[in-house]
Amino acid sequence: MNMNKKKFAVLGFPIEHSLSPIIHNSFAKQINVDISYSKIKVDLEKFKEVVIQLKDEKFTGVNVTVPLKFEALKVSTSSSEGAKLSKAANCLTFKNNKIIHAENTDGFGLVKDLSNKKIDLMNLKILIIGAGGATSGTLPSLIKCKPKLICVANRTIEKAEKLVHEFSEFYNYKNLQFDSLSLKKFSDYDLIINATSSSLNNNVIEIPKKLLDLKPVLYDMMYGPKSNFFLSQAKGEKKFDGIGMLVEQAAQSFYIWHGFYPHTSKVIKDLESITNGS
Ligand code: ATR
């Protein structure tokens, strides 16, 4: 084995379908760097033990996915502001065999993907549905774009209220609201993002007709066929699944580890055809 080969992995449960190895290997080819990137299935109970083992085995870093992102922050020894506030991390970097540094690149990935799609968040009214890790992980980046309004709507309204309270206070951002899923606080949203896990159980988040009639952009953080549950409600032309976000969050992890931000457009196109079966 090449001793200079840098070692990485993605940890999650389940993990079989993760596209992260394909993405990171194609980025590595762009700069001719020799890496290994494996998928490791690990549950919450074993997570800490496995992370420490990988650090001791001189891995450079790991990506962390559902349901381990909250735990990833807990095992870290230092963390970025966004990860701290989100209480969730998806990128751990090992340094000097001692430090486990946690970052959350999901928000960066979402904003970068929207920007690739020429969606400028600054003047938009955004509705984000869900108040779990997917929402808390991306809110710091969304808030930094200073949209006109962000409303967090959740089935359990108390969770949305708590998130909104914490984030608006920290960022001193007044245009953050919360709502229940019945969306009584109507607004003319320009962009509606699904950050729930509902489609994993084949459930549809139903958007009220009066919101859809305004033809907002619909964005689902899920990708592939599962995103159809949400996106098929679109009345406008613009609807996107989360494959671009997946690639861009990976690109930011790659940048953290290699100091090079990879070209992403071809990788996104290739994965779109794999995940949508076209
Ligand atoms: P993640 O870390 O992936 O965001 P999570 O923390 O379990 O996962 O959060 C999942 C989110 O999806 C929550 O906002 C959850 O709503 P509750 O807070 O009310 O549980 C939401 N969610 C999951 N299934 C849903 C469904 N069928 N309808 C509406 N919301 C759903």
mmCIF file of C-alpha atoms and ligand atoms in Angstrom:
data_model
loop_
_atom_site.group_PDB
_atom_site.id
_atom_site.type_symbol
_atom_site.label_atom_id
_atom_site.label_comp_id
_atom_site.label_asym_id
_atom_site.label_seq_id
_atom_site.Cartn_x
_atom_site.Cartn_y
_atom_site.Cartn_z
ATOM 1 C CA MET A 1 0.000 0.000 0.000
ATOM 2 C CA ASN A 2 1.113 3.527 -0.797
ATOM 3 C CA MET A 3 2.128 5.014 2.572
ATOM 4 C CA ASN A 4 1.364 8.514 1.302
ATOM 5 C CA LYS A 5 -2.216 7.598 0.589
ATOM 6 C CA LYS A 6 -4.512 9.771 2.674
ATOM 7 C CA LYS A 7 -7.364 7.883 4.329
ATOM 8 C CA PHE A 8 -10.966 9.085 4.613
ATOM 9 C CA ALA A 9 -14.390 7.560 5.258
ATOM 10 C CA VAL A 10 -18.060 8.379 5.565
ATOM 11 C CA LEU A 11 -19.854 7.122 8.661
ATOM 12 C CA GLY A 12 -23.598 6.582 8.889
ATOM 13 C CA PHE A 13 -26.413 4.132 9.495
ATOM 14 C CA PRO A 14 -27.427 2.967 6.911
ATOM 15 C CA ILE A 15 -24.482 3.777 4.644
ATOM 16 C CA GLU A 16 -24.689 1.330 1.706
ATOM 17 C CA HIS A 17 -26.152 3.895 -0.682
ATOM 18 C CA SER A 18 -23.788 6.744 0.144
ATOM 19 C CA LEU A 19 -22.379 8.503 -2.917
ATOM 20 C CA SER A 20 -19.569 10.171 -0.953
ATOM 21 C CA PRO A 21 -16.817 7.718 -2.057
ATOM 22 C CA ILE A 22 -17.676 8.302 -5.747
ATOM 23 C CA ILE A 23 -17.707 12.068 -5.222
ATOM 24 C CA HIS A 24 -14.434 12.282 -3.269
ATOM 25 C CA ASN A 25 -12.628 9.901 -5.630
ATOM 26 C CA SER A 26 -13.623 11.991 -8.636
ATOM 27 C CA PHE A 27 -12.438 15.164 -6.871
ATOM 28 C CA ALA A 28 -9.132 13.476 -5.984
ATOM 29 C CA LYS A 29 -8.546 12.636 -9.650
ATOM 30 C CA GLN A 30 -8.739 16.349 -10.488
ATOM 31 C CA ILE A 31 -5.577 17.026 -8.483
ATOM 32 C CA ASN A 32 -3.956 13.615 -8.860
ATOM 33 C CA VAL A 33 -3.969 12.898 -5.167
ATOM 34 C CA ASP A 34 -3.995 9.320 -3.969
ATOM 35 C CA ILE A 35 -6.775 8.741 -1.444
ATOM 36 C CA SER A 36 -8.799 5.903 -0.005
ATOM 37 C CA TYR A 37 -12.378 6.735 0.945
ATOM 38 C CA SER A 38 -14.480 4.006 2.545
ATOM 39 C CA LYS A 39 -18.048 3.648 3.803
ATOM 40 C CA ILE A 40 -18.374 2.571 7.423
ATOM 41 C CA LYS A 41 -21.702 1.521 8.871
ATOM 42 C CA VAL A 42 -21.764 2.450 12.525
ATOM 43 C CA ASP A 43 -24.549 2.966 15.035
ATOM 44 C CA LEU A 44 -24.823 5.668 17.671
ATOM 45 C CA GLU A 45 -23.497 3.454 20.422
ATOM 46 C CA LYS A 46 -20.251 2.559 18.665
ATOM 47 C CA PHE A 47 -19.720 5.929 16.985
ATOM 48 C CA LYS A 48 -17.255 7.490 19.440
ATOM 49 C CA GLU A 49 -15.153 4.336 19.630
ATOM 50 C CA VAL A 50 -14.941 4.088 15.824
ATOM 51 C CA VAL A 51 -14.011 7.768 15.406
ATOM 52 C CA ILE A 52 -11.182 7.442 17.922
ATOM 53 C CA GLN A 53 -9.980 4.277 16.233
ATOM 54 C CA LEU A 54 -9.891 6.016 12.815
ATOM 55 C CA LYS A 55 -8.004 8.949 14.327
ATOM 56 C CA ASP A 56 -5.472 6.530 15.837
ATOM 57 C CA GLU A 57 -5.179 4.783 12.462
ATOM 58 C CA LYS A 58 -4.098 8.154 11.031
ATOM 59 C CA PHE A 59 -7.147 8.902 8.920
ATOM 60 C CA THR A 60 -7.091 12.531 7.753
ATOM 61 C CA GLY A 61 -10.798 13.014 8.308
ATOM 62 C CA VAL A 62 -14.297 11.593 8.035
ATOM 63 C CA ASN A 63 -17.677 12.716 6.811
ATOM 64 C CA VAL A 64 -20.629 11.942 9.017
ATOM 65 C CA THR A 65 -24.186 11.452 7.895
ATOM 66 C CA VAL A 66 -27.610 10.569 9.323
ATOM 67 C CA PRO A 67 -28.200 9.796 12.188
ATOM 68 C CA LEU A 68 -24.769 10.621 13.608
ATOM 69 C CA LYS A 69 -24.361 14.355 12.953
ATOM 70 C CA PHE A 70 -25.320 15.422 16.478
ATOM 71 C CA GLU A 71 -23.004 12.793 17.974
ATOM 72 C CA ALA A 72 -20.221 13.991 15.645
ATOM 73 C CA LEU A 73 -20.241 17.378 17.340
ATOM 74 C CA LYS A 74 -20.211 15.726 20.764
ATOM 75 C CA VAL A 75 -17.045 13.694 20.057
ATOM 76 C CA SER A 76 -15.145 16.698 18.685
ATOM 77 C CA THR A 77 -12.478 18.564 20.642
ATOM 78 C CA SER A 78 -12.958 21.815 18.705
ATOM 79 C CA SER A 79 -15.599 23.064 16.301
ATOM 80 C CA SER A 80 -16.586 25.859 13.954
ATOM 81 C CA GLU A 81 -19.125 28.483 15.019
ATOM 82 C CA GLY A 82 -21.800 27.063 12.693
ATOM 83 C CA ALA A 83 -21.359 23.481 13.896
ATOM 84 C CA LYS A 84 -21.490 24.613 17.523
ATOM 85 C CA LEU A 85 -24.690 26.537 17.003
ATOM 86 C CA SER A 86 -26.288 23.793 14.893
ATOM 87 C CA LYS A 87 -25.149 21.226 17.467
ATOM 88 C CA ALA A 88 -24.402 19.059 14.424
ATOM 89 C CA ALA A 89 -21.363 18.323 12.246
ATOM 90 C CA ASN A 90 -20.788 16.415 9.021
ATOM 91 C CA CYS A 91 -17.028 16.813 8.652
ATOM 92 C CA LEU A 92 -14.414 15.778 11.222
ATOM 93 C CA THR A 93 -10.721 16.479 10.729
ATOM 94 C CA PHE A 94 -8.028 14.777 12.784
ATOM 95 C CA LYS A 95 -4.972 16.820 13.690
ATOM 96 C CA ASN A 96 -1.771 15.799 15.488
ATOM 97 C CA ASN A 97 -3.390 12.602 16.673
ATOM 98 C CA LYS A 98 -5.143 14.705 19.328
ATOM 99 C CA ILE A 99 -7.592 17.167 17.891
ATOM 100 C CA ILE A 100 -10.920 16.193 16.368
ATOM 101 C CA HIS A 101 -12.163 19.338 14.657
ATOM 102 C CA ALA A 102 -15.854 19.463 13.688
ATOM 103 C CA GLU A 103 -17.389 21.525 10.921
ATOM 104 C CA ASN A 104 -20.726 21.553 9.189
ATOM 105 C CA THR A 105 -20.510 22.002 5.421
ATOM 106 C CA ASP A 106 -24.207 21.337 4.685
ATOM 107 C CA GLY A 107 -25.210 25.001 4.788
ATOM 108 C CA PHE A 108 -22.336 25.952 2.534
ATOM 109 C CA GLY A 109 -23.403 23.166 0.160
ATOM 110 C CA LEU A 110 -26.995 24.362 0.026
ATOM 111 C CA VAL A 111 -26.140 28.018 -0.559
ATOM 112 C CA LYS A 112 -23.495 27.147 -3.176
ATOM 113 C CA ASP A 113 -25.920 24.896 -5.040
ATOM 114 C CA LEU A 114 -28.606 27.603 -5.029
ATOM 115 C CA SER A 115 -26.048 30.082 -6.267
ATOM 116 C CA ASN A 116 -25.059 27.667 -9.093
ATOM 117 C CA LYS A 117 -28.742 27.717 -9.997
ATOM 118 C CA LYS A 118 -28.648 31.512 -10.077
ATOM 119 C CA ILE A 119 -30.854 31.846 -7.020
ATOM 120 C CA ASP A 120 -29.741 34.894 -5.074
ATOM 121 C CA LEU A 121 -31.023 34.535 -1.525
ATOM 122 C CA MET A 122 -30.548 38.119 -0.455
ATOM 123 C CA ASN A 123 -33.996 39.411 -1.386
ATOM 124 C CA LEU A 124 -35.983 36.235 -0.997
ATOM 125 C CA LYS A 125 -38.643 35.079 1.406
ATOM 126 C CA ILE A 126 -37.732 31.530 2.336
ATOM 127 C CA LEU A 127 -39.794 28.832 3.977
ATOM 128 C CA ILE A 128 -37.809 25.912 5.374
ATOM 129 C CA ILE A 129 -39.814 22.916 6.496
ATOM 130 C CA GLY A 130 -38.388 20.796 9.312
ATOM 131 C CA ALA A 131 -36.537 21.643 12.498
ATOM 132 C CA GLY A 132 -34.088 18.761 12.806
ATOM 133 C CA GLY A 133 -30.388 18.548 12.002
ATOM 134 C CA ALA A 134 -30.868 19.325 8.314
ATOM 135 C CA THR A 135 -32.416 22.676 9.198
ATOM 136 C CA SER A 136 -30.138 23.587 12.103
ATOM 137 C CA GLY A 137 -27.095 22.622 10.008
ATOM 138 C CA THR A 138 -28.009 24.933 7.154
ATOM 139 C CA LEU A 139 -29.554 27.908 8.983
ATOM 140 C CA PRO A 140 -26.224 29.645 9.765
ATOM 141 C CA SER A 141 -25.342 29.811 6.057
ATOM 142 C CA LEU A 142 -28.860 30.839 5.025
ATOM 143 C CA ILE A 143 -28.955 33.628 7.624
ATOM 144 C CA LYS A 144 -25.563 34.924 6.489
ATOM 145 C CA CYS A 145 -27.089 35.526 3.021
ATOM 146 C CA LYS A 146 -29.485 37.970 4.733
ATOM 147 C CA PRO A 147 -32.748 36.975 3.053
ATOM 148 C CA LYS A 148 -35.814 39.177 3.515
ATOM 149 C CA LEU A 149 -37.435 36.468 5.611
ATOM 150 C CA ILE A 150 -36.817 32.917 6.762
ATOM 151 C CA CYS A 151 -39.673 30.973 8.292
ATOM 152 C CA VAL A 152 -38.995 27.591 9.906
ATOM 153 C CA ALA A 153 -42.137 25.420 9.903
ATOM 154 C CA ASN A 154 -42.301 22.139 11.738
ATOM 155 C CA ARG A 155 -44.793 19.439 12.714
ATOM 156 C CA THR A 156 -43.648 19.884 16.313
ATOM 157 C CA ILE A 157 -43.885 23.647 16.476
ATOM 158 C CA GLU A 158 -41.941 23.898 19.757
ATOM 159 C CA LYS A 159 -38.802 22.649 17.999
ATOM 160 C CA ALA A 160 -39.118 25.349 15.335
ATOM 161 C CA GLU A 161 -39.706 27.975 18.021
ATOM 162 C CA LYS A 162 -36.593 26.896 19.928
ATOM 163 C CA LEU A 163 -34.374 26.945 16.821
ATOM 164 C CA VAL A 164 -35.656 30.345 15.754
ATOM 165 C CA HIS A 165 -35.095 31.782 19.208
ATOM 166 C CA GLU A 166 -31.495 30.509 19.393
ATOM 167 C CA PHE A 167 -30.454 31.523 15.890
ATOM 168 C CA SER A 168 -32.090 34.944 15.766
ATOM 169 C CA GLU A 169 -30.475 35.822 19.077
ATOM 170 C CA PHE A 170 -27.001 34.612 18.083
ATOM 171 C CA TYR A 171 -26.953 36.288 14.672
ATOM 172 C CA ASN A 172 -29.054 39.257 15.733
ATOM 173 C CA TYR A 173 -31.216 38.505 12.706
ATOM 174 C CA LYS A 174 -34.756 39.736 13.156
ATOM 175 C CA ASN A 175 -36.330 38.242 10.045
ATOM 176 C CA LEU A 176 -36.541 34.701 11.367
ATOM 177 C CA GLN A 177 -40.004 33.320 12.143
ATOM 178 C CA PHE A 178 -41.542 29.987 12.985
ATOM 179 C CA ASP A 179 -44.791 28.300 12.123
ATOM 180 C CA SER A 180 -46.608 24.989 12.353
ATOM 181 C CA LEU A 181 -47.047 22.771 9.311
ATOM 182 C CA SER A 182 -50.496 24.251 8.753
ATOM 183 C CA LEU A 183 -48.612 27.411 7.739
ATOM 184 C CA LYS A 184 -51.103 29.853 9.197
ATOM 185 C CA LYS A 185 -48.614 32.726 9.090
ATOM 186 C CA PHE A 186 -49.014 33.042 5.351
ATOM 187 C CA SER A 187 -46.366 34.795 3.375
ATOM 188 C CA ASP A 188 -45.552 35.003 -0.308
ATOM 189 C CA TYR A 189 -42.535 32.728 -0.189
ATOM 190 C CA ASP A 190 -40.120 32.728 -3.133
ATOM 191 C CA LEU A 191 -38.337 29.547 -2.108
ATOM 192 C CA ILE A 192 -39.672 26.560 -0.156
ATOM 193 C CA ILE A 193 -37.133 24.030 1.105
ATOM 194 C CA ASN A 194 -37.983 20.583 2.401
ATOM 195 C CA ALA A 195 -35.547 19.687 5.190
ATOM 196 C CA THR A 196 -37.667 16.958 6.756
ATOM 197 C CA SER A 197 -37.055 13.230 6.633
ATOM 198 C CA SER A 198 -40.719 12.560 5.775
ATOM 199 C CA SER A 199 -40.043 11.041 2.347
ATOM 200 C CA LEU A 200 -37.873 8.334 3.892
ATOM 201 C CA ASN A 201 -41.181 6.926 5.139
ATOM 202 C CA ASN A 202 -42.952 7.764 1.876
ATOM 203 C CA ASN A 203 -44.851 10.636 3.483
ATOM 204 C CA VAL A 204 -45.661 13.826 1.631
ATOM 205 C CA ILE A 205 -45.266 17.283 3.123
ATOM 206 C CA GLU A 206 -48.275 19.027 1.662
ATOM 207 C CA ILE A 207 -47.835 22.659 0.785
ATOM 208 C CA PRO A 208 -51.023 24.763 0.874
ATOM 209 C CA LYS A 209 -52.336 25.596 -2.597
ATOM 210 C CA LYS A 210 -52.268 29.337 -2.004
ATOM 211 C CA LEU A 211 -48.492 29.145 -1.487
ATOM 212 C CA LEU A 212 -47.974 26.988 -4.572
ATOM 213 C CA ASP A 213 -50.066 29.283 -6.750
ATOM 214 C CA LEU A 214 -47.357 31.912 -6.327
ATOM 215 C CA LYS A 215 -44.989 29.498 -8.113
ATOM 216 C CA PRO A 216 -42.172 29.481 -5.591
ATOM 217 C CA VAL A 217 -38.966 27.563 -6.293
ATOM 218 C CA LEU A 218 -39.223 24.167 -4.573
ATOM 219 C CA TYR A 219 -36.048 22.554 -3.234
ATOM 220 C CA ASP A 220 -35.792 19.185 -1.530
ATOM 221 C CA MET A 221 -32.638 18.321 0.407
ATOM 222 C CA MET A 222 -33.340 14.679 -0.466
ATOM 223 C CA TYR A 223 -32.238 13.517 -3.894
ATOM 224 C CA GLY A 224 -33.387 10.979 -6.452
ATOM 225 C CA PRO A 225 -36.909 9.512 -6.659
ATOM 226 C CA LYS A 226 -37.687 10.193 -2.962
ATOM 227 C CA SER A 227 -37.651 13.913 -3.689
ATOM 228 C CA ASN A 228 -40.644 13.493 -6.039
ATOM 229 C CA PHE A 229 -43.020 13.278 -3.083
ATOM 230 C CA PHE A 230 -42.299 16.933 -2.404
ATOM 231 C CA LEU A 231 -41.239 18.320 -5.765
ATOM 232 C CA SER A 232 -44.191 16.985 -7.771
ATOM 233 C CA GLN A 233 -46.356 19.654 -6.099
ATOM 234 C CA ALA A 234 -44.503 22.418 -7.939
ATOM 235 C CA LYS A 235 -46.594 24.680 -10.126
ATOM 236 C CA GLY A 236 -43.646 26.697 -11.349
ATOM 237 C CA GLU A 237 -40.815 25.435 -13.476
ATOM 238 C CA LYS A 238 -38.086 25.619 -10.902
ATOM 239 C CA LYS A 239 -37.765 22.562 -8.689
ATOM 240 C CA PHE A 240 -34.555 20.968 -7.545
ATOM 241 C CA ASP A 241 -33.519 17.936 -5.556
ATOM 242 C CA GLY A 242 -30.544 17.926 -3.192
ATOM 243 C CA ILE A 243 -27.927 16.259 -5.391
ATOM 244 C CA GLY A 244 -26.152 19.563 -6.021
ATOM 245 C CA MET A 245 -26.102 20.281 -2.299
ATOM 246 C CA LEU A 246 -24.646 16.831 -1.657
ATOM 247 C CA VAL A 247 -21.811 17.433 -4.106
ATOM 248 C CA GLU A 248 -21.083 20.978 -2.909
ATOM 249 C CA GLN A 249 -21.003 20.004 0.779
ATOM 250 C CA ALA A 250 -18.561 17.251 -0.206
ATOM 251 C CA ALA A 251 -16.512 19.775 -2.189
ATOM 252 C CA GLN A 252 -16.218 21.983 0.883
ATOM 253 C CA SER A 253 -15.045 18.976 2.956
ATOM 254 C CA PHE A 254 -12.546 18.245 0.196
ATOM 255 C CA TYR A 255 -11.344 21.845 0.385
ATOM 256 C CA ILE A 256 -10.908 21.587 4.159
ATOM 257 C CA TRP A 257 -8.796 18.437 3.757
ATOM 258 C CA HIS A 258 -6.832 19.182 0.562
ATOM 259 C CA GLY A 259 -6.850 22.989 0.244
ATOM 260 C CA PHE A 260 -8.383 22.775 -3.238
ATOM 261 C CA TYR A 261 -12.000 23.481 -4.150
ATOM 262 C CA PRO A 262 -12.828 20.948 -6.870
ATOM 263 C CA HIS A 263 -14.813 21.468 -10.072
ATOM 264 C CA THR A 264 -18.300 20.269 -9.339
ATOM 265 C CA SER A 265 -20.557 20.783 -12.356
ATOM 266 C CA LYS A 266 -19.653 17.578 -14.194
ATOM 267 C CA VAL A 267 -19.793 15.533 -10.988
ATOM 268 C CA ILE A 268 -23.294 16.911 -10.311
ATOM 269 C CA LYS A 269 -24.436 16.089 -13.858
ATOM 270 C CA ASP A 270 -23.074 12.543 -13.673
ATOM 271 C CA LEU A 271 -24.743 11.897 -10.335
ATOM 272 C CA GLU A 272 -28.036 13.376 -11.502
ATOM 273 C CA SER A 273 -28.176 10.782 -14.223
ATOM 274 C CA ILE A 274 -27.266 7.973 -11.804
ATOM 275 C CA THR A 275 -29.789 8.974 -9.113
ATOM 276 C CA ASN A 276 -32.637 9.767 -11.469
ATOM 277 C CA GLY A 277 -31.959 6.719 -13.576
ATOM 278 C CA SER A 278 -31.640 8.703 -16.809
HETATM 279 P P1 ATR B 1 -32.474 15.267 10.508
HETATM 280 O O1 ATR B 1 -31.337 15.315 11.453
HETATM 281 O O2 ATR B 1 -32.186 14.466 9.266
HETATM 282 O O3 ATR B 1 -33.058 16.591 10.176
HETATM 283 P P2 ATR B 1 -34.373 14.688 12.561
HETATM 284 O O4 ATR B 1 -33.610 15.459 13.547
HETATM 285 O O5 ATR B 1 -34.947 13.362 12.966
HETATM 286 O O6 ATR B 1 -33.572 14.382 11.238
HETATM 287 O O7 ATR B 1 -35.549 15.633 12.021
HETATM 288 C C1 ATR B 1 -36.412 15.202 11.069
HETATM 289 C C2 ATR B 1 -37.373 16.336 10.716
HETATM 290 O O8 ATR B 1 -38.331 15.829 9.816
HETATM 291 C C3 ATR B 1 -38.132 16.902 11.888
HETATM 292 O O9 ATR B 1 -38.375 18.265 11.678
HETATM 293 C C4 ATR B 1 -39.440 16.103 11.826
HETATM 294 O O10 ATR B 1 -40.550 16.747 12.441
HETATM 295 P P3 ATR B 1 -40.761 16.633 14.046
HETATM 296 O O11 ATR B 1 -39.746 17.537 14.665
HETATM 297 O O12 ATR B 1 -42.145 17.049 14.254
HETATM 298 O O13 ATR B 1 -40.505 15.178 14.374
HETATM 299 C C5 ATR B 1 -39.652 16.044 10.352
HETATM 300 N N1 ATR B 1 -40.513 14.963 9.897
HETATM 301 C C6 ATR B 1 -40.202 13.647 9.786
HETATM 302 N N2 ATR B 1 -41.253 12.948 9.292
HETATM 303 C C7 ATR B 1 -42.252 13.844 9.088
HETATM 304 C C8 ATR B 1 -43.587 13.740 8.587
HETATM 305 N N3 ATR B 1 -44.109 12.580 8.189
HETATM 306 N N4 ATR B 1 -44.306 14.868 8.525
HETATM 307 C C9 ATR B 1 -43.793 16.057 8.895
HETATM 308 N N5 ATR B 1 -42.542 16.223 9.374
HETATM 309 C C10 ATR B 1 -41.782 15.127 9.476
#
